[in-house]
């Protein structure tokens, strides 16, 4: 199985750092990149081939890179933000993808179990409604993980101090999916 990882938003935050916690300055681009790098480390240690780990503000570049290496699994890592009150984890998949939903469920279950974040569920992205570009345009089984809300005080602490735990949970979700599809 070849895995392609995408850390959300632009490298070094320029031009788009993604969501930012206004109180602490914690930026989504930094958290996502750190988690993606740790996921790669854990997957490699588990014998899973990571064929790409790209952070780019160009979603076209990201999906082309994944498609060009013929990845089997694509995981985009993000932090959510809304109003400072909402918290939790949600994992998105392309709305008609059976395997995308299965991968999303594996990752969601691992994150909730490991970190105790609020379970906001597994959600299907529909083009023209809430269709996330990377899910609609990537050939691989793909998911987008919203790890936690960077603008929520409790979630921000987790995102700042538990990046390795998020990474381990995502990696375990990927290997759970691999095992489930082999059986």
PDB file of N, CA, C and O in Angstrom, residues 87-136:
ATOM      1  N   UNK A  87     -15.772  22.165  19.362  1.00  0.00           N
ATOM      2  CA  UNK A  87     -14.548  21.381  19.488  1.00  0.00           C
ATOM      3  C   UNK A  87     -14.759  19.998  18.889  1.00  0.00           C
ATOM      4  O   UNK A  87     -15.866  19.627  18.522  1.00  0.00           O
ATOM      5  N   UNK A  88     -13.681  19.251  18.782  1.00  0.00           N
ATOM      6  CA  UNK A  88     -13.781  17.865  18.357  1.00  0.00           C
ATOM      7  C   UNK A  88     -13.104  17.557  17.038  1.00  0.00           C
ATOM      8  O   UNK A  88     -12.482  18.403  16.410  1.00  0.00           O
ATOM      9  N   UNK A  89     -13.267  16.294  16.660  1.00  0.00           N
ATOM     10  CA  UNK A  89     -12.618  15.726  15.479  1.00  0.00           C
ATOM     11  C   UNK A  89     -13.674  15.275  14.483  1.00  0.00           C
ATOM     12  O   UNK A  89     -14.695  14.701  14.875  1.00  0.00           O
ATOM     13  N   UNK A  90     -13.413  15.538  13.214  1.00  0.00           N
ATOM     14  CA  UNK A  90     -14.263  15.004  12.144  1.00  0.00           C
ATOM     15  C   UNK A  90     -13.369  14.584  10.988  1.00  0.00           C
ATOM     16  O   UNK A  90     -12.313  15.166  10.762  1.00  0.00           O
ATOM     17  N   UNK A  91     -13.808  13.550  10.292  1.00  0.00           N
ATOM     18  CA  UNK A  91     -13.026  13.041   9.166  1.00  0.00           C
ATOM     19  C   UNK A  91     -13.944  12.947   7.959  1.00  0.00           C
ATOM     20  O   UNK A  91     -15.022  12.362   8.028  1.00  0.00           O
ATOM     21  N   UNK A  92     -13.495  13.534   6.862  1.00  0.00           N
ATOM     22  CA  UNK A  92     -14.268  13.625   5.625  1.00  0.00           C
ATOM     23  C   UNK A  92     -13.788  12.605   4.592  1.00  0.00           C
ATOM     24  O   UNK A  92     -12.600  12.299   4.530  1.00  0.00           O
ATOM     25  N   UNK A  93     -14.715  12.152   3.759  1.00  0.00           N
ATOM     26  CA  UNK A  93     -14.421  11.272   2.626  1.00  0.00           C
ATOM     27  C   UNK A  93     -15.316  11.706   1.475  1.00  0.00           C
ATOM     28  O   UNK A  93     -16.304  12.427   1.670  1.00  0.00           O
ATOM     29  N   UNK A  94     -14.984  11.266   0.269  1.00  0.00           N
ATOM     30  CA  UNK A  94     -15.849  11.542  -0.877  1.00  0.00           C
ATOM     31  C   UNK A  94     -17.156  10.785  -0.657  1.00  0.00           C
ATOM     32  O   UNK A  94     -17.144   9.605  -0.321  1.00  0.00           O
ATOM     33  N   UNK A  95     -18.275  11.441  -0.839  1.00  0.00           N
ATOM     34  CA  UNK A  95     -19.578  10.936  -0.397  1.00  0.00           C
ATOM     35  C   UNK A  95     -19.979   9.576  -0.948  1.00  0.00           C
ATOM     36  O   UNK A  95     -20.733   8.850  -0.297  1.00  0.00           O
ATOM     37  N   UNK A  96     -19.484   9.175  -2.096  1.00  0.00           N
ATOM     38  CA  UNK A  96     -19.869   7.868  -2.644  1.00  0.00           C
ATOM     39  C   UNK A  96     -18.775   6.803  -2.505  1.00  0.00           C
ATOM     40  O   UNK A  96     -18.947   5.685  -2.992  1.00  0.00           O
ATOM     41  N   UNK A  97     -17.699   7.146  -1.832  1.00  0.00           N
ATOM     42  CA  UNK A  97     -16.578   6.215  -1.721  1.00  0.00           C
ATOM     43  C   UNK A  97     -16.747   5.287  -0.514  1.00  0.00           C
ATOM     44  O   UNK A  97     -16.595   5.702   0.636  1.00  0.00           O
ATOM     45  N   UNK A  98     -17.037   4.021  -0.806  1.00  0.00           N
ATOM     46  CA  UNK A  98     -17.164   3.013   0.251  1.00  0.00           C
ATOM     47  C   UNK A  98     -15.853   2.880   1.025  1.00  0.00           C
ATOM     48  O   UNK A  98     -15.843   2.862   2.262  1.00  0.00           O
ATOM     49  N   UNK A  99     -14.741   2.791   0.303  1.00  0.00           N
ATOM     50  CA  UNK A  99     -13.451   2.628   0.967  1.00  0.00           C
ATOM     51  C   UNK A  99     -13.003   3.923   1.648  1.00  0.00           C
ATOM     52  O   UNK A  99     -12.345   3.888   2.688  1.00  0.00           O
ATOM     53  N   UNK A 100     -13.356   5.055   1.063  1.00  0.00           N
ATOM     54  CA  UNK A 100     -13.056   6.332   1.711  1.00  0.00           C
ATOM     55  C   UNK A 100     -13.753   6.435   3.056  1.00  0.00           C
ATOM     56  O   UNK A 100     -13.170   6.861   4.054  1.00  0.00           O
ATOM     57  N   UNK A 101     -15.022   6.025   3.075  1.00  0.00           N
ATOM     58  CA  UNK A 101     -15.774   6.043   4.337  1.00  0.00           C
ATOM     59  C   UNK A 101     -15.145   5.083   5.345  1.00  0.00           C
ATOM     60  O   UNK A 101     -14.999   5.403   6.528  1.00  0.00           O
ATOM     61  N   UNK A 102     -14.730   3.921   4.881  1.00  0.00           N
ATOM     62  CA  UNK A 102     -14.111   2.936   5.773  1.00  0.00           C
ATOM     63  C   UNK A 102     -12.798   3.473   6.351  1.00  0.00           C
ATOM     64  O   UNK A 102     -12.540   3.343   7.556  1.00  0.00           O
ATOM     65  N   UNK A 103     -11.963   4.094   5.506  1.00  0.00           N
ATOM     66  CA  UNK A 103     -10.715   4.687   5.976  1.00  0.00           C
ATOM     67  C   UNK A 103     -11.007   5.800   6.977  1.00  0.00           C
ATOM     68  O   UNK A 103     -10.366   5.887   8.032  1.00  0.00           O
ATOM     69  N   UNK A 104     -11.978   6.644   6.676  1.00  0.00           N
ATOM     70  CA  UNK A 104     -12.355   7.738   7.570  1.00  0.00           C
ATOM     71  C   UNK A 104     -12.799   7.199   8.926  1.00  0.00           C
ATOM     72  O   UNK A 104     -12.425   7.737   9.978  1.00  0.00           O
ATOM     73  N   UNK A 105     -13.584   6.138   8.914  1.00  0.00           N
ATOM     74  CA  UNK A 105     -14.053   5.532  10.175  1.00  0.00           C
ATOM     75  C   UNK A 105     -12.894   4.978  10.993  1.00  0.00           C
ATOM     76  O   UNK A 105     -12.855   5.137  12.216  1.00  0.00           O
ATOM     77  N   UNK A 106     -11.934   4.347  10.325  1.00  0.00           N
ATOM     78  CA  UNK A 106     -10.765   3.802  11.031  1.00  0.00           C
ATOM     79  C   UNK A 106      -9.962   4.912  11.700  1.00  0.00           C
ATOM     80  O   UNK A 106      -9.575   4.799  12.874  1.00  0.00           O
ATOM     81  N   UNK A 107      -9.704   5.993  10.976  1.00  0.00           N
ATOM     82  CA  UNK A 107      -8.919   7.102  11.528  1.00  0.00           C
ATOM     83  C   UNK A 107      -9.702   7.823  12.621  1.00  0.00           C
ATOM     84  O   UNK A 107      -9.158   8.115  13.694  1.00  0.00           O
ATOM     85  N   UNK A 108     -10.977   8.088  12.375  1.00  0.00           N
ATOM     86  CA  UNK A 108     -11.808   8.778  13.366  1.00  0.00           C
ATOM     87  C   UNK A 108     -11.839   7.994  14.686  1.00  0.00           C
ATOM     88  O   UNK A 108     -11.649   8.557  15.758  1.00  0.00           O
ATOM     89  N   UNK A 109     -12.060   6.703  14.582  1.00  0.00           N
ATOM     90  CA  UNK A 109     -12.131   5.838  15.771  1.00  0.00           C
ATOM     91  C   UNK A 109     -10.815   5.897  16.561  1.00  0.00           C
ATOM     92  O   UNK A 109     -10.814   5.992  17.795  1.00  0.00           O
ATOM     93  N   UNK A 110      -9.693   5.858  15.866  1.00  0.00           N
ATOM     94  CA  UNK A 110      -8.394   5.889  16.543  1.00  0.00           C
ATOM     95  C   UNK A 110      -8.140   7.228  17.241  1.00  0.00           C
ATOM     96  O   UNK A 110      -7.648   7.260  18.369  1.00  0.00           O
ATOM     97  N   UNK A 111      -8.462   8.327  16.582  1.00  0.00           N
ATOM     98  CA  UNK A 111      -8.236   9.650  17.197  1.00  0.00           C
ATOM     99  C   UNK A 111      -9.118   9.828  18.427  1.00  0.00           C
ATOM    100  O   UNK A 111      -8.640  10.243  19.488  1.00  0.00           O
ATOM    101  N   UNK A 112     -10.398   9.505  18.300  1.00  0.00           N
ATOM    102  CA  UNK A 112     -11.324   9.662  19.429  1.00  0.00           C
ATOM    103  C   UNK A 112     -10.861   8.785  20.598  1.00  0.00           C
ATOM    104  O   UNK A 112     -10.847   9.226  21.748  1.00  0.00           O
ATOM    105  N   UNK A 113     -10.489   7.550  20.302  1.00  0.00           N
ATOM    106  CA  UNK A 113     -10.049   6.638  21.346  1.00  0.00           C
ATOM    107  C   UNK A 113      -8.767   7.077  22.025  1.00  0.00           C
ATOM    108  O   UNK A 113      -8.607   6.937  23.237  1.00  0.00           O
ATOM    109  N   UNK A 114      -7.828   7.612  21.264  1.00  0.00           N
ATOM    110  CA  UNK A 114      -6.518   7.971  21.810  1.00  0.00           C
ATOM    111  C   UNK A 114      -6.516   9.320  22.525  1.00  0.00           C
ATOM    112  O   UNK A 114      -5.836   9.487  23.523  1.00  0.00           O
ATOM    113  N   UNK A 115      -7.266  10.272  21.989  1.00  0.00           N
ATOM    114  CA  UNK A 115      -7.187  11.633  22.528  1.00  0.00           C
ATOM    115  C   UNK A 115      -8.446  12.084  23.260  1.00  0.00           C
ATOM    116  O   UNK A 115      -8.431  13.117  23.918  1.00  0.00           O
ATOM    117  N   UNK A 116      -9.538  11.347  23.114  1.00  0.00           N
ATOM    118  CA  UNK A 116     -10.769  11.711  23.803  1.00  0.00           C
ATOM    119  C   UNK A 116     -11.427  12.977  23.295  1.00  0.00           C
ATOM    120  O   UNK A 116     -12.187  13.614  24.010  1.00  0.00           O
ATOM    121  N   UNK A 117     -11.124  13.358  22.062  1.00  0.00           N
ATOM    122  CA  UNK A 117     -11.772  14.533  21.485  1.00  0.00           C
ATOM    123  C   UNK A 117     -13.250  14.229  21.243  1.00  0.00           C
ATOM    124  O   UNK A 117     -13.646  13.067  21.129  1.00  0.00           O
ATOM    125  N   UNK A 118     -14.055  15.273  21.160  1.00  0.00           N
ATOM    126  CA  UNK A 118     -15.471  15.096  20.854  1.00  0.00           C
ATOM    127  C   UNK A 118     -15.600  14.497  19.458  1.00  0.00           C
ATOM    128  O   UNK A 118     -14.902  14.910  18.526  1.00  0.00           O
ATOM    129  N   UNK A 119     -16.479  13.534  19.329  1.00  0.00           N
ATOM    130  CA  UNK A 119     -16.673  12.841  18.047  1.00  0.00           C
ATOM    131  C   UNK A 119     -17.689  13.593  17.199  1.00  0.00           C
ATOM    132  O   UNK A 119     -18.888  13.485  17.408  1.00  0.00           O
ATOM    133  N   UNK A 120     -17.194  14.366  16.238  1.00  0.00           N
ATOM    134  CA  UNK A 120     -18.066  15.116  15.330  1.00  0.00           C
ATOM    135  C   UNK A 120     -18.460  14.288  14.109  1.00  0.00           C
ATOM    136  O   UNK A 120     -19.188  14.743  13.248  1.00  0.00           O
ATOM    137  N   UNK A 121     -17.922  13.067  14.029  1.00  0.00           N
ATOM    138  CA  UNK A 121     -18.376  12.125  13.028  1.00  0.00           C
ATOM    139  C   UNK A 121     -17.556  12.056  11.761  1.00  0.00           C
ATOM    140  O   UNK A 121     -16.639  12.829  11.520  1.00  0.00           O
ATOM    141  N   UNK A 122     -17.949  11.068  10.969  1.00  0.00           N
ATOM    142  CA  UNK A 122     -17.408  10.849   9.632  1.00  0.00           C
ATOM    143  C   UNK A 122     -18.417  11.455   8.673  1.00  0.00           C
ATOM    144  O   UNK A 122     -19.615  11.202   8.786  1.00  0.00           O
ATOM    145  N   UNK A 123     -17.928  12.262   7.726  1.00  0.00           N
ATOM    146  CA  UNK A 123     -18.823  13.028   6.864  1.00  0.00           C
ATOM    147  C   UNK A 123     -18.458  12.846   5.400  1.00  0.00           C
ATOM    148  O   UNK A 123     -17.286  12.788   5.060  1.00  0.00           O
ATOM    149  N   UNK A 124     -19.482  12.786   4.566  1.00  0.00           N
ATOM    150  CA  UNK A 124     -19.287  12.653   3.131  1.00  0.00           C
ATOM    151  C   UNK A 124     -19.336  14.004   2.431  1.00  0.00           C
ATOM    152  O   UNK A 124     -20.309  14.736   2.563  1.00  0.00           O
ATOM    153  N   UNK A 125     -18.284  14.319   1.706  1.00  0.00           N
ATOM    154  CA  UNK A 125     -18.197  15.583   0.966  1.00  0.00           C
ATOM    155  C   UNK A 125     -18.861  15.419  -0.405  1.00  0.00           C
ATOM    156  O   UNK A 125     -18.537  14.496  -1.149  1.00  0.00           O
ATOM    157  N   UNK A 126     -19.778  16.324  -0.717  1.00  0.00           N
ATOM    158  CA  UNK A 126     -20.528  16.293  -1.970  1.00  0.00           C
ATOM    159  C   UNK A 126     -20.103  17.475  -2.840  1.00  0.00           C
ATOM    160  O   UNK A 126     -20.221  18.623  -2.407  1.00  0.00           O
ATOM    161  N   UNK A 127     -19.608  17.220  -4.056  1.00  0.00           N
ATOM    162  CA  UNK A 127     -19.215  18.327  -4.941  1.00  0.00           C
ATOM    163  C   UNK A 127     -20.378  19.301  -5.143  1.00  0.00           C
ATOM    164  O   UNK A 127     -21.531  18.894  -5.278  1.00  0.00           O
ATOM    165  N   UNK A 128     -20.063  20.587  -5.122  1.00  0.00           N
ATOM    166  CA  UNK A 128     -21.071  21.619  -5.309  1.00  0.00           C
ATOM    167  C   UNK A 128     -21.805  21.985  -4.031  1.00  0.00           C
ATOM    168  O   UNK A 128     -22.536  22.970  -3.986  1.00  0.00           O
ATOM    169  N   UNK A 129     -21.624  21.202  -2.988  1.00  0.00           N
ATOM    170  CA  UNK A 129     -22.273  21.481  -1.695  1.00  0.00           C
ATOM    171  C   UNK A 129     -21.202  21.723  -0.639  1.00  0.00           C
ATOM    172  O   UNK A 129     -21.066  22.809  -0.128  1.00  0.00           O
ATOM    173  N   UNK A 130     -20.491  20.697  -0.303  1.00  0.00           N
ATOM    174  CA  UNK A 130     -19.393  20.803   0.659  1.00  0.00           C
ATOM    175  C   UNK A 130     -18.211  19.969   0.169  1.00  0.00           C
ATOM    176  O   UNK A 130     -17.459  19.445   0.953  1.00  0.00           O
ATOM    177  N   UNK A 131     -18.131  19.866  -1.148  1.00  0.00           N
ATOM    178  CA  UNK A 131     -17.105  19.030  -1.765  1.00  0.00           C
ATOM    179  C   UNK A 131     -15.725  19.605  -1.566  1.00  0.00           C
ATOM    180  O   UNK A 131     -15.449  20.720  -1.964  1.00  0.00           O
ATOM    181  N   UNK A 132     -14.891  18.860  -0.923  1.00  0.00           N
ATOM    182  CA  UNK A 132     -13.521  19.273  -0.692  1.00  0.00           C
ATOM    183  C   UNK A 132     -12.688  18.844  -1.905  1.00  0.00           C
ATOM    184  O   UNK A 132     -12.696  17.681  -2.284  1.00  0.00           O
ATOM    185  N   UNK A 133     -11.990  19.782  -2.497  1.00  0.00           N
ATOM    186  CA  UNK A 133     -11.292  19.580  -3.770  1.00  0.00           C
ATOM    187  C   UNK A 133     -10.422  18.334  -3.781  1.00  0.00           C
ATOM    188  O   UNK A 133     -10.459  17.551  -4.727  1.00  0.00           O
ATOM    189  N   UNK A 134      -9.638  18.141  -2.733  1.00  0.00           N
ATOM    190  CA  UNK A 134      -8.717  16.995  -2.733  1.00  0.00           C
ATOM    191  C   UNK A 134      -9.474  15.670  -2.728  1.00  0.00           C
ATOM    192  O   UNK A 134      -9.001  14.681  -3.288  1.00  0.00           O
ATOM    193  N   UNK A 135     -10.647  15.622  -2.120  1.00  0.00           N
ATOM    194  CA  UNK A 135     -11.422  14.387  -2.081  1.00  0.00           C
ATOM    195  C   UNK A 135     -12.087  14.104  -3.420  1.00  0.00           C
ATOM    196  O   UNK A 135     -12.284  12.947  -3.796  1.00  0.00           O
ATOM    197  N   UNK A 136     -12.438  15.147  -4.140  1.00  0.00           N
ATOM    198  CA  UNK A 136     -13.104  15.004  -5.438  1.00  0.00           C
ATOM    199  C   UNK A 136     -12.140  14.721  -6.580  1.00  0.00           C
ATOM    200  O   UNK A 136     -12.555  14.227  -7.623  1.00  0.00           O
TER     201      UNK A 136
END
